[in-house]
Coordinates of N, CA and C in Angstrom, one line a residue:
Chain B
X1 N -2.2 -6.4 -18.3 CA -2.1 -5.2 -16.9 C -2.6 -4.9 -16.5
X2 N -3.5 -4.3 -15.6 CA -4.7 -3.9 -14.6 C -3.6 -3.2 -14.4
X3 N -4.8 -1.4 -14.6 CA -4.6 -0.9 -13.9 C -5.1 0.0 -13.1
X4 N -5.3 1.5 -12.5 CA -6.2 1.9 -12.1 C -5.9 3.2 -12.1
X5 N -6.2 4.3 -11.9 CA -6.2 5.2 -12.5 C -7.1 6.2 -11.5
X6 N -6.1 7.2 -10.9 CA -7.2 8.1 -9.9 C -5.7 9.1 -10.0
X7 N -7.1 9.8 -10.2 CA -7.4 11.7 -10.1 C -7.7 12.0 -9.1
X8 N -7.4 12.7 -9.3 CA -6.1 14.5 -9.6 C -5.5 13.8 -8.8
X9 N -4.5 14.3 -9.2 CA -2.4 13.7 -8.3 C -2.3 14.9 -6.8
X10 N -3.5 15.7 -7.3 CA -2.9 16.6 -6.3 C -4.1 17.7 -5.9
X11 N -4.2 17.7 -4.7 CA -5.3 18.6 -4.8 C -5.1 19.7 -3.1
X12 N -5.0 20.9 -3.9 CA -5.1 21.5 -2.1 C -6.5 22.5 -2.1
X13 N -7.3 22.7 -0.6 CA -8.2 22.5 -1.0 C -7.9 23.8 0.6
X14 N -9.1 24.5 0.5 CA -9.4 25.1 2.3 C -10.3 24.8 2.8
X15 N -10.0 24.5 4.4 CA -10.9 24.3 5.1 C -12.3 24.5 4.6
X16 N -12.8 22.9 4.8 CA -14.1 23.6 5.2 C -15.4 22.8 3.4
X17 N -14.4 22.6 2.6 CA -14.5 23.0 0.8 C -14.4 21.4 1.5
X18 N -15.6 20.9 0.1 CA -15.8 19.5 -0.5 C -15.3 19.4 -1.8
X19 N -14.8 18.2 -2.2 CA -13.5 17.5 -2.5 C -15.1 16.2 -2.9
X20 N -14.1 15.7 -4.5 CA -14.1 14.1 -4.7 C -12.9 13.4 -5.2
X21 N -12.6 12.5 -5.2 CA -11.1 11.3 -5.4 C -11.6 10.5 -6.5
X22 N -11.4 10.2 -7.9 CA -12.0 8.9 -8.6 C -10.2 8.2 -8.7
X23 N -11.4 7.0 -8.9 CA -10.8 6.3 -9.4 C -11.7 4.6 -10.4
X24 N -10.6 4.5 -11.1 CA -11.2 5.0 -12.7 C -10.0 3.4 -13.6
X25 N -10.9 1.9 -13.8 CA -9.8 1.2 -14.6 C -11.0 0.9 -15.3
X26 N -10.2 0.0 -16.6 CA -11.6 -0.9 -17.0 C -11.4 -2.5 -17.1
X27 N -11.2 -2.6 -15.6 CA -10.9 -4.3 -15.1 C -12.2 -4.2 -14.6
X28 N -12.4 -5.1 -14.2 CA -13.4 -5.8 -12.8 C -11.9 -6.4 -11.4
X29 N -12.6 -5.3 -10.0 CA -12.0 -5.7 -9.6 C -13.1 -6.5 -8.3
X30 N -12.5 -7.7 -8.1 CA -13.8 -8.5 -6.4 C -13.7 -7.4 -5.7
X31 N -12.9 -6.8 -4.9 CA -13.8 -5.7 -4.5 C -12.8 -4.5 -4.1
X32 N -12.4 -3.7 -3.7 CA -12.2 -2.3 -4.3 C -12.1 -1.7 -2.6
X33 N -10.0 -1.2 -2.6 CA -10.6 0.0 -0.9 C -9.2 0.7 -0.7
X34 N -10.7 1.6 -0.2 CA -9.7 2.4 0.3 C -8.9 3.2 1.5
X35 N -7.4 3.2 1.5 CA -5.9 3.5 2.0 C -5.9 5.1 1.8
X36 N -5.6 5.8 3.6 CA -4.6 6.7 3.6 C -3.8 6.6 4.0
X37 N -2.1 7.6 4.3 CA -0.8 7.2 5.0 C -0.6 8.3 4.5
X38 N 0.0 9.2 6.0 CA 0.4 10.0 6.7 C 2.2 9.9 5.8
X39 N 3.1 10.4 6.1 CA 4.6 10.8 5.5 C 5.4 9.9 6.3
X40 N 5.8 8.6 6.0 CA 7.0 8.3 6.9 C 6.4 7.4 7.4
X41 N 4.8 6.3 7.7 CA 3.9 5.7 8.0 C 3.5 5.2 6.5
X42 N 3.2 2.7 7.4 CA 2.3 3.1 6.1 C 0.9 3.5 5.9
X43 N 0.4 2.3 4.9 CA -0.8 3.1 4.6 C -1.5 2.5 5.5
X44 N -2.9 3.6 6.1 CA -3.7 2.8 6.8 C -5.7 2.5 6.4
X45 N -6.1 1.1 6.3 CA -7.4 1.1 6.1 C -8.1 1.8 6.5
X46 N -9.2 2.4 5.0 CA -10.3 3.1 4.8 C -11.4 2.4 4.7
X47 N -11.4 1.4 4.1 CA -12.5 0.9 3.7 C -12.6 0.2 2.7
X48 N -14.1 -0.7 2.8 CA -13.6 -2.0 1.7 C -15.0 -1.1 0.8
X49 N -15.1 -1.8 -0.6 CA -16.6 -1.6 -1.4 C -16.1 -3.1 -2.0
X50 N -17.4 -3.5 -1.8 CA -17.1 -5.0 -2.3 C -18.5 -5.0 -3.8
X51 N -19.9 -4.9 -3.4 CA -20.7 -4.7 -4.1 C -20.8 -3.3 -4.4
X52 N -21.7 -3.4 -6.2 CA -21.3 -2.8 -7.6 C -22.7 -2.4 -6.8
X53 N -22.3 -0.8 -7.0 CA -23.5 0.2 -6.8 C -22.8 0.9 -5.4
X54 N -22.5 0.1 -4.5 CA -22.5 -0.4 -2.9 C -21.9 1.8 -2.3
X55 N -22.7 1.7 -1.7 CA -22.1 3.7 -0.8 C -21.3 2.5 0.2
X56 N -20.7 3.5 0.9 CA -20.3 3.3 2.5 C -20.5 4.6 3.2
X57 N -20.5 4.7 4.3 CA -20.0 6.2 5.3 C -19.3 6.7 6.5
X58 N -18.6 7.1 6.2 CA -17.5 6.7 7.8 C -16.9 8.6 7.5
X59 N -18.0 9.0 8.8 CA -17.9 10.0 9.2 C -18.4 10.7 7.6
X60 N -17.5 12.1 8.0 CA -17.8 12.9 6.6 C -17.1 12.4 5.5
X61 N -16.7 10.7 5.0 CA -16.0 10.2 3.9 C -17.4 9.4 3.4
X62 N -17.5 9.6 1.8 CA -18.3 8.7 1.7 C -18.1 7.4 0.2
X63 N -18.1 6.9 0.4 CA -17.0 6.4 -0.7 C -18.2 5.5 -1.8
X64 N -17.5 5.5 -2.6 CA -18.6 4.1 -3.7 C -18.0 3.4 -4.1
X65 N -18.7 2.1 -5.0 CA -18.3 1.6 -5.5 C -19.0 1.7 -7.2
X66 N -18.4 1.7 -8.0 CA -19.0 1.5 -9.5 C -20.2 0.1 -9.9
X67 N -21.6 0.6 -10.3 CA -22.3 -0.8 -10.6 C -21.7 -1.6 -11.2
X68 N -20.5 -1.1 -12.4 CA -19.7 -2.6 -12.3 C -18.0 -2.9 -12.3
X69 N -18.0 -2.5 -11.0 CA -17.2 -2.8 -10.0 C -15.8 -2.2 -10.8
X70 N -15.8 -1.2 -11.3 CA -14.4 -0.5 -12.6 C -14.2 0.5 -11.3
X71 N -14.8 1.2 -10.8 CA -14.6 2.4 -10.8 C -15.1 2.7 -9.5
X72 N -14.4 3.6 -8.6 CA -14.9 4.4 -7.2 C -15.0 5.8 -6.9
X73 N -15.6 5.8 -6.4 CA -14.9 7.4 -5.4 C -15.1 7.4 -4.0
X74 N -14.2 9.2 -3.8 CA -14.5 9.4 -2.2 C -14.6 10.3 -2.5
X75 N -15.7 10.9 -1.1 CA -16.1 12.4 -1.4 C -15.7 12.6 0.0
X76 N -14.6 13.5 0.5 CA -15.1 14.4 1.4 C -15.7 15.9 1.6
X77 N -16.2 15.6 2.7 CA -17.1 16.8 2.2 C -17.3 17.9 4.2
X78 N -16.8 18.8 3.5 CA -15.9 20.6 4.7 C -14.1 19.8 5.1
X79 N -13.7 19.4 4.3 CA -12.2 18.8 4.9 C -11.4 19.8 6.3
X80 N -11.6 19.0 6.2 CA -10.5 20.1 7.7 C -8.7 19.6 7.9
X81 N -7.7 20.5 7.8 CA -6.7 19.9 7.8 C -6.3 18.8 8.4
X82 N -6.7 17.8 9.6 CA -6.8 17.1 9.5 C -6.5 15.5 9.0
X83 N -7.3 16.4 6.9 CA -7.4 15.2 6.2 C -7.1 15.3 5.8
X84 N -6.1 16.1 5.8 CA -4.4 16.4 4.6 C -3.8 14.8 4.9
X85 N -3.4 14.1 3.9 CA -2.5 13.4 3.8 C -2.8 12.7 2.3
X86 N -2.1 11.1 1.5 CA -2.0 10.7 0.4 C -2.9 9.5 1.1
X87 N -4.0 10.0 -0.1 CA -5.2 8.9 -0.1 C -4.8 7.9 -1.8
X88 N -4.9 6.7 -1.3 CA -5.1 5.2 -3.1 C -5.8 4.8 -1.8
X89 N -6.5 4.8 -4.0 CA -7.5 3.6 -4.0 C -6.4 2.4 -3.7
X90 N -6.8 0.9 -4.3 CA -6.5 -0.9 -4.3 C -7.5 -1.4 -4.8
X91 N -7.2 -2.2 -6.2 CA -8.2 -2.6 -6.8 C -8.1 -4.4 -6.2
X92 N -8.8 -5.1 -5.8 CA -8.2 -6.7 -4.8 C -8.9 -7.1 -5.7
X93 N -7.2 -7.9 -6.8 CA -7.6 -8.9 -7.5 C -8.3 -10.6 -6.3
X94 N -8.9 -11.6 -7.6 CA -9.2 -12.6 -7.2 C -8.0 -13.8 -6.2
X95 N -6.2 -12.8 -6.7 CA -5.3 -13.7 -5.9 C -5.3 -13.3 -4.8
X96 N -5.4 -12.3 -4.5 CA -5.4 -11.2 -3.8 C -4.0 -10.2 -3.6
X97 N -4.0 -9.9 -5.1 CA -2.5 -8.6 -5.1 C -3.3 -7.4 -4.3
X98 N -2.8 -6.9 -4.0 CA -3.5 -4.9 -4.9 C -3.0 -4.3 -5.8
X99 N -3.3 -3.7 -6.5 CA -3.6 -3.2 -7.6 C -3.8 -1.3 -7.2
X100 N -3.1 -0.8 -6.8 CA -3.0 1.0 -6.5 C -2.8 1.3 -7.3
X101 N -3.6 2.8 -7.2 CA -4.0 3.8 -7.6 C -2.6 4.3 -7.1
X102 N -2.9 5.9 -8.2 CA -1.0 6.4 -8.4 C -1.1 7.8 -6.9
X103 N -2.4 7.4 -6.2 CA -3.0 8.5 -5.2 C -3.1 9.5 -5.8
X104 N -3.2 10.4 -4.4 CA -3.7 11.6 -4.9 C -3.5 12.5 -3.3
X105 N -2.2 13.1 -3.5 CA -1.8 14.4 -1.8 C -3.2 15.0 -2.0
X106 N -3.6 15.2 -0.6 CA -4.1 16.0 -0.2 C -4.3 16.8 0.4
X107 N -4.1 17.8 0.2 CA -3.9 19.1 1.6 C -4.4 20.4 1.1
X108 N -5.2 20.4 3.2 CA -5.9 20.4 3.9 C -5.5 22.5 4.4
X109 N -6.3 23.4 3.8 CA -5.8 24.8 4.8 C -6.2 25.3 5.5
X110 N -6.1 25.7 6.7 CA -6.8 26.0 7.9 C -6.9 27.4 7.6
Chain Y
X1 N -6.1 -6.5 17.2 CA -5.1 -8.1 16.4 C -4.8 -7.0 14.7
X2 N -4.3 -7.7 14.6 CA -3.8 -7.9 13.1 C -2.8 -6.7 12.4
X3 N -1.4 -6.8 13.1 CA -0.3 -5.8 13.6 C 0.8 -6.6 13.1
X4 N 1.4 -5.4 11.9 CA 2.6 -5.9 11.7 C 3.2 -4.4 11.5
X5 N 4.9 -5.2 12.5 CA 6.1 -4.4 12.4 C 6.4 -5.0 11.1
X6 N 7.7 -3.4 11.1 CA 9.2 -4.0 10.5 C 10.4 -3.3 11.2
X7 N 11.2 -3.7 10.4 CA 12.7 -3.7 11.9 C 13.9 -3.3 10.2
X8 N 14.2 -2.5 10.3 CA 14.6 -1.0 11.2 C 13.6 -0.3 10.4
X9 N 13.2 0.8 11.6 CA 12.3 1.6 10.3 C 13.2 3.0 9.5
X10 N 14.4 2.9 10.1 CA 15.2 4.1 9.0 C 16.3 3.1 8.8
X11 N 16.9 3.3 8.1 CA 18.7 2.6 8.0 C 19.2 3.1 6.5
X12 N 20.4 3.6 7.0 CA 21.6 4.7 6.2 C 23.1 3.5 5.8
X13 N 23.0 3.6 5.1 CA 24.0 2.3 4.3 C 24.8 2.7 3.2
X14 N 26.2 2.2 3.4 CA 27.2 2.8 2.3 C 27.5 1.7 1.1
X15 N 27.1 2.7 -0.2 CA 26.2 1.7 -1.6 C 27.5 0.6 -2.2
X16 N 27.0 -0.2 -2.0 CA 27.8 -1.8 -2.0 C 27.5 -3.0 -1.2
X17 N 27.1 -1.9 -0.3 CA 26.5 -3.3 1.0 C 25.3 -3.8 1.5
X18 N 24.7 -4.3 1.8 CA 23.2 -5.5 2.4 C 23.0 -4.9 3.8
X19 N 21.5 -4.6 2.9 CA 21.0 -4.6 3.4 C 19.5 -4.7 4.8
X20 N 19.5 -5.5 5.7 CA 18.0 -6.9 5.4 C 17.5 -5.7 6.0
X21 N 16.0 -6.0 5.9 CA 14.8 -5.2 6.8 C 13.5 -6.9 6.9
X22 N 13.4 -6.2 7.7 CA 12.6 -7.7 8.9 C 11.0 -7.1 9.0
X23 N 9.5 -8.0 8.5 CA 8.2 -7.5 8.5 C 8.1 -9.7 9.1
X24 N 7.0 -8.7 10.3 CA 7.7 -9.4 11.5 C 5.1 -9.7 11.9
X25 N 4.7 -10.2 11.6 CA 2.6 -10.0 11.7 C 3.0 -10.6 13.7
X26 N 3.3 -10.1 14.6 CA 2.5 -9.7 15.6 C 1.4 -10.5 16.4
X27 N 0.6 -10.9 15.5 CA -0.5 -12.0 16.2 C -1.2 -12.4 15.3
X28 N -1.1 -12.3 14.2 CA -2.0 -13.9 13.6 C -0.1 -14.6 13.2
X29 N -0.6 -14.9 11.9 CA 0.1 -16.2 11.0 C -0.3 -16.1 9.9
X30 N 1.1 -15.5 9.2 CA 0.9 -14.6 8.1 C 1.0 -15.6 7.1
X31 N 0.3 -16.4 6.5 CA 0.0 -17.6 4.7 C 1.0 -16.5 3.6
X32 N 1.2 -15.4 3.5 CA 1.1 -14.8 2.4 C 1.9 -12.8 3.2
X33 N 3.1 -12.8 2.4 CA 3.9 -11.1 3.0 C 3.9 -11.2 1.5
X34 N 3.5 -9.7 1.4 CA 4.7 -8.9 0.3 C 5.3 -8.2 0.4
X35 N 5.9 -7.0 0.0 CA 6.8 -6.1 -0.5 C 6.8 -4.9 -1.6
X36 N 6.6 -3.6 -0.5 CA 6.1 -3.1 -1.8 C 7.2 -2.0 -2.0
X37 N 7.4 -0.6 -2.8 CA 8.6 -0.3 -2.9 C 7.6 1.0 -2.8
X38 N 8.4 3.0 -2.1 CA 7.1 4.1 -2.7 C 8.3 4.8 -2.0
X39 N 7.7 5.7 -3.8 CA 9.2 6.3 -3.1 C 8.2 8.1 -3.4
X40 N 8.6 8.6 -2.9 CA 7.9 10.7 -1.8 C 7.1 10.8 -3.4
X41 N 6.4 10.8 -2.1 CA 4.0 11.2 -3.0 C 4.5 10.3 -4.1
X42 N 4.9 8.9 -4.5 CA 4.3 7.9 -5.6 C 3.7 7.5 -4.4
X43 N 2.9 6.6 -5.4 CA 2.0 5.1 -4.8 C 3.2 4.4 -4.5
X44 N 2.2 3.0 -4.3 CA 3.1 1.3 -3.4 C 3.2 1.1 -4.8
X45 N 4.2 0.6 -5.6 CA 4.8 -0.3 -6.3 C 5.0 -2.2 -6.4
X46 N 3.8 -3.5 -6.4 CA 4.6 -4.3 -5.2 C 5.4 -4.8 -6.1
X47 N 6.8 -5.2 -5.6 CA 8.4 -5.7 -6.2 C 7.7 -7.3 -5.5
X48 N 7.1 -7.5 -4.5 CA 7.0 -9.2 -4.8 C 6.0 -9.7 -3.7
X49 N 5.2 -11.2 -4.0 CA 4.4 -12.0 -3.0 C 5.9 -13.3 -2.5
X50 N 5.4 -13.5 -1.4 CA 6.1 -14.0 -0.4 C 5.0 -15.0 0.3
X51 N 5.1 -16.7 0.0 CA 4.7 -18.0 1.0 C 5.4 -18.0 1.7
X52 N 5.0 -18.3 2.4 CA 4.9 -19.4 3.4 C 6.0 -21.0 3.6
X53 N 7.9 -20.9 3.3 CA 8.4 -22.0 3.3 C 8.5 -22.1 0.9
X54 N 7.8 -21.2 1.1 CA 8.4 -21.5 -0.7 C 8.6 -20.1 -1.1
X55 N 9.7 -20.1 -2.2 CA 9.9 -18.9 -3.0 C 9.0 -17.7 -2.8
X56 N 9.3 -16.9 -3.3 CA 8.8 -15.8 -3.1 C 9.0 -15.2 -5.4
X57 N 7.6 -14.3 -6.4 CA 7.0 -14.4 -7.0 C 7.5 -12.8 -6.7
X58 N 8.4 -12.5 -7.8 CA 8.4 -11.4 -8.0 C 8.1 -10.9 -9.4
X59 N 7.2 -9.6 -9.5 CA 7.0 -8.8 -10.4 C 7.8 -8.6 -11.0
X60 N 7.6 -8.3 -12.7 CA 7.6 -7.1 -13.4 C 8.9 -6.5 -13.5
X61 N 9.8 -6.6 -13.5 CA 11.2 -5.5 -13.8 C 12.0 -5.6 -12.3
X62 N 11.3 -6.5 -11.4 CA 12.0 -6.4 -9.7 C 13.5 -7.3 -9.9
X63 N 14.1 -7.1 -10.6 CA 15.4 -7.8 -10.1 C 15.2 -8.7 -8.5
X64 N 15.2 -10.4 -8.7 CA 15.2 -11.5 -8.0 C 16.4 -11.8 -6.7
X65 N 18.1 -11.4 -7.9 CA 19.1 -11.2 -6.7 C 19.2 -10.2 -6.3
X66 N 18.6 -9.2 -6.6 CA 18.9 -7.6 -5.9 C 18.7 -7.9 -4.1
X67 N 16.8 -8.6 -4.3 CA 16.0 -8.1 -3.9 C 15.7 -9.2 -3.4
X68 N 16.4 -10.3 -2.1 CA 16.2 -11.6 -1.9 C 14.9 -11.4 -1.1
X69 N 14.5 -12.1 -1.2 CA 12.8 -12.4 -0.1 C 12.8 -14.1 0.3
X70 N 13.0 -13.9 2.3 CA 12.6 -15.5 2.8 C 12.0 -15.3 3.8
X71 N 10.5 -16.3 3.6 CA 9.5 -16.0 4.6 C 9.7 -17.7 4.8
X72 N 11.0 -17.7 6.1 CA 11.0 -18.7 6.6 C 9.5 -19.2 7.6
X73 N 9.3 -18.0 8.2 CA 8.5 -19.5 9.2 C 7.2 -18.0 9.0
X74 N 5.5 -18.3 9.2 CA 4.7 -18.0 9.5 C 4.4 -16.2 9.8
X75 N 5.6 -16.0 10.7 CA 5.7 -15.3 11.1 C 6.3 -13.4 11.0
X76 N 7.6 -13.4 10.0 CA 8.8 -13.3 9.4 C 8.5 -13.8 7.6
X77 N 9.2 -13.1 7.2 CA 9.7 -12.5 6.1 C 10.7 -10.9 5.8
X78 N 12.0 -12.0 5.3 CA 13.2 -10.2 5.5 C 13.3 -10.2 4.1
X79 N 13.9 -9.2 3.5 CA 13.8 -8.5 2.0 C 15.5 -7.5 2.5
X80 N 16.5 -8.7 2.0 CA 17.9 -7.6 1.8 C 18.4 -7.7 0.7
X81 N 18.4 -5.8 1.1 CA 18.9 -5.6 -0.4 C 20.7 -5.6 -0.8
X82 N 21.0 -6.1 -1.5 CA 22.3 -7.3 -1.9 C 22.7 -5.8 -3.3
X83 N 23.8 -5.3 -2.3 CA 24.7 -4.2 -3.1 C 24.1 -2.7 -2.8
X84 N 23.8 -2.1 -2.2 CA 23.0 -1.5 -2.4 C 23.9 -0.1 -3.7
X85 N 23.4 0.2 -3.9 CA 23.2 1.4 -4.4 C 22.5 2.8 -4.5
X86 N 22.9 3.9 -4.6 CA 21.7 5.1 -4.3 C 20.9 4.9 -5.4
X87 N 19.9 4.3 -6.2 CA 18.8 4.6 -7.0 C 18.7 3.0 -6.0
X88 N 18.6 2.4 -4.9 CA 18.0 2.3 -3.8 C 17.0 2.7 -2.8
X89 N 17.9 3.3 -2.4 CA 17.1 4.4 -1.2 C 15.7 4.3 -2.0
X90 N 14.5 4.3 -1.5 CA 13.7 4.2 -1.2 C 12.6 4.0 0.3
X91 N 11.2 3.5 0.0 CA 10.4 3.4 1.3 C 9.9 2.7 1.4
X92 N 10.6 1.4 1.8 CA 10.0 0.1 1.6 C 8.9 -0.5 1.9
X93 N 8.3 -0.6 2.1 CA 6.7 -1.8 3.4 C 6.9 -2.6 2.7
X94 N 5.7 -3.7 3.9 CA 5.7 -5.4 3.6 C 3.3 -5.0 4.1
X95 N 3.5 -6.0 4.2 CA 1.7 -6.5 4.1 C 1.9 -7.8 4.9
X96 N 0.6 -8.1 5.8 CA 0.8 -9.7 6.1 C -0.9 -10.0 5.5
X97 N -0.2 -11.3 4.8 CA -1.8 -11.6 4.9 C -2.6 -13.2 5.6
X98 N -3.4 -13.4 6.0 CA -3.7 -14.6 6.6 C -4.9 -15.6 5.4
X99 N -5.0 -16.2 5.1 CA -6.0 -16.1 4.5 C -6.5 -17.2 5.2
X100 N -6.5 -17.8 6.3 CA -7.1 -18.7 7.0 C -8.8 -18.4 7.4
X101 N -8.5 -16.2 7.5 CA -9.2 -15.5 7.8 C -10.9 -15.7 7.0
X102 N -10.1 -16.5 5.8 CA -11.0 -16.5 5.0 C -11.3 -14.9 4.5
X103 N -9.7 -13.9 4.2 CA -10.3 -12.9 4.0 C -9.0 -12.3 2.9
X104 N -8.8 -12.2 2.1 CA -7.6 -11.3 0.9 C -7.1 -9.3 1.9
X105 N -7.8 -9.2 3.5 CA -6.8 -8.9 3.3 C -5.9 -8.0 3.8
X106 N -5.0 -7.3 3.3 CA -3.6 -6.8 3.5 C -4.0 -6.1 5.0
X107 N -1.8 -6.7 5.4 CA -1.8 -6.0 6.5 C -1.2 -5.7 6.4
X108 N -0.8 -3.8 6.9 CA 0.6 -2.9 6.0 C 1.6 -3.4 7.3
X109 N 3.3 -2.8 7.3 CA 4.0 -2.1 8.1 C 3.9 -1.1 8.3
X110 N 4.9 -0.3 9.1 CA 4.5 0.9 8.5 C 6.2 1.7 7.5
X111 N 6.4 0.4 7.1 CA 7.4 1.1 6.8 C 9.3 0.7 7.6
X112 N 9.9 1.0 5.8 CA 11.3 1.3 6.3 C 11.8 2.4 5.4
X113 N 12.5 3.0 5.5 CA 13.2 4.4 5.0 C 15.0 4.1 4.6
X114 N 14.6 3.6 3.5 CA 16.9 3.0 3.4 C 16.8 4.1 2.3
X115 N 17.9 4.5 3.3 CA 18.3 5.2 2.2 C 20.6 4.7 1.3
X116 N 20.9 5.2 1.2 CA 21.9 4.3 0.9 C 23.1 5.4 0.1
X117 N 24.5 5.4 0.4 CA 24.8 7.4 0.5 C 26.0 6.4 -0.6

């Protein structure tokens, strides 16, 4: 069974602080995706990382894929209340299935 | 492009009744559709994978006779929760992918909130 361990599961910070969310697995994925989900809505894809060691930036969000393609991180700089939500990492198997991490509920207080 | 809709967005039903949830790909042909279940503030749990015209493949622990999945066309998949009970109350999300695009990217629907009273 392939698992993706995501941490932390809950994070409450003040506006302006930085944070990092981690996803780790003992399995290799063909690629890894990060999603953000608002309450009562479906998840929205933020980024897909494919190459080991790859770094992608999306405004204040920086995504990194581990060299061995088993782990990934999401770093948010100067968090804002609008960043509040559930962040999900998902490993993509070569069958197309997604293996989701447990999710990180982020609350950014103004 | 790549919009997926779900209907209804919310449904309340009485214990013992069945309820059908539709998932539609609006602007592409979905060769594969996935059904997920999500509990509050928890992650998505894959229930089953369905390919158009064939039987769905269910994940371990998911009762196929309780959660009936039909993928009769390239733009529509349905999930029917049969003889629903309060423990079936959850947020159900579908996603769709089109392998003809050469990518496994899944496009998610907005979800359906099921409450069984």
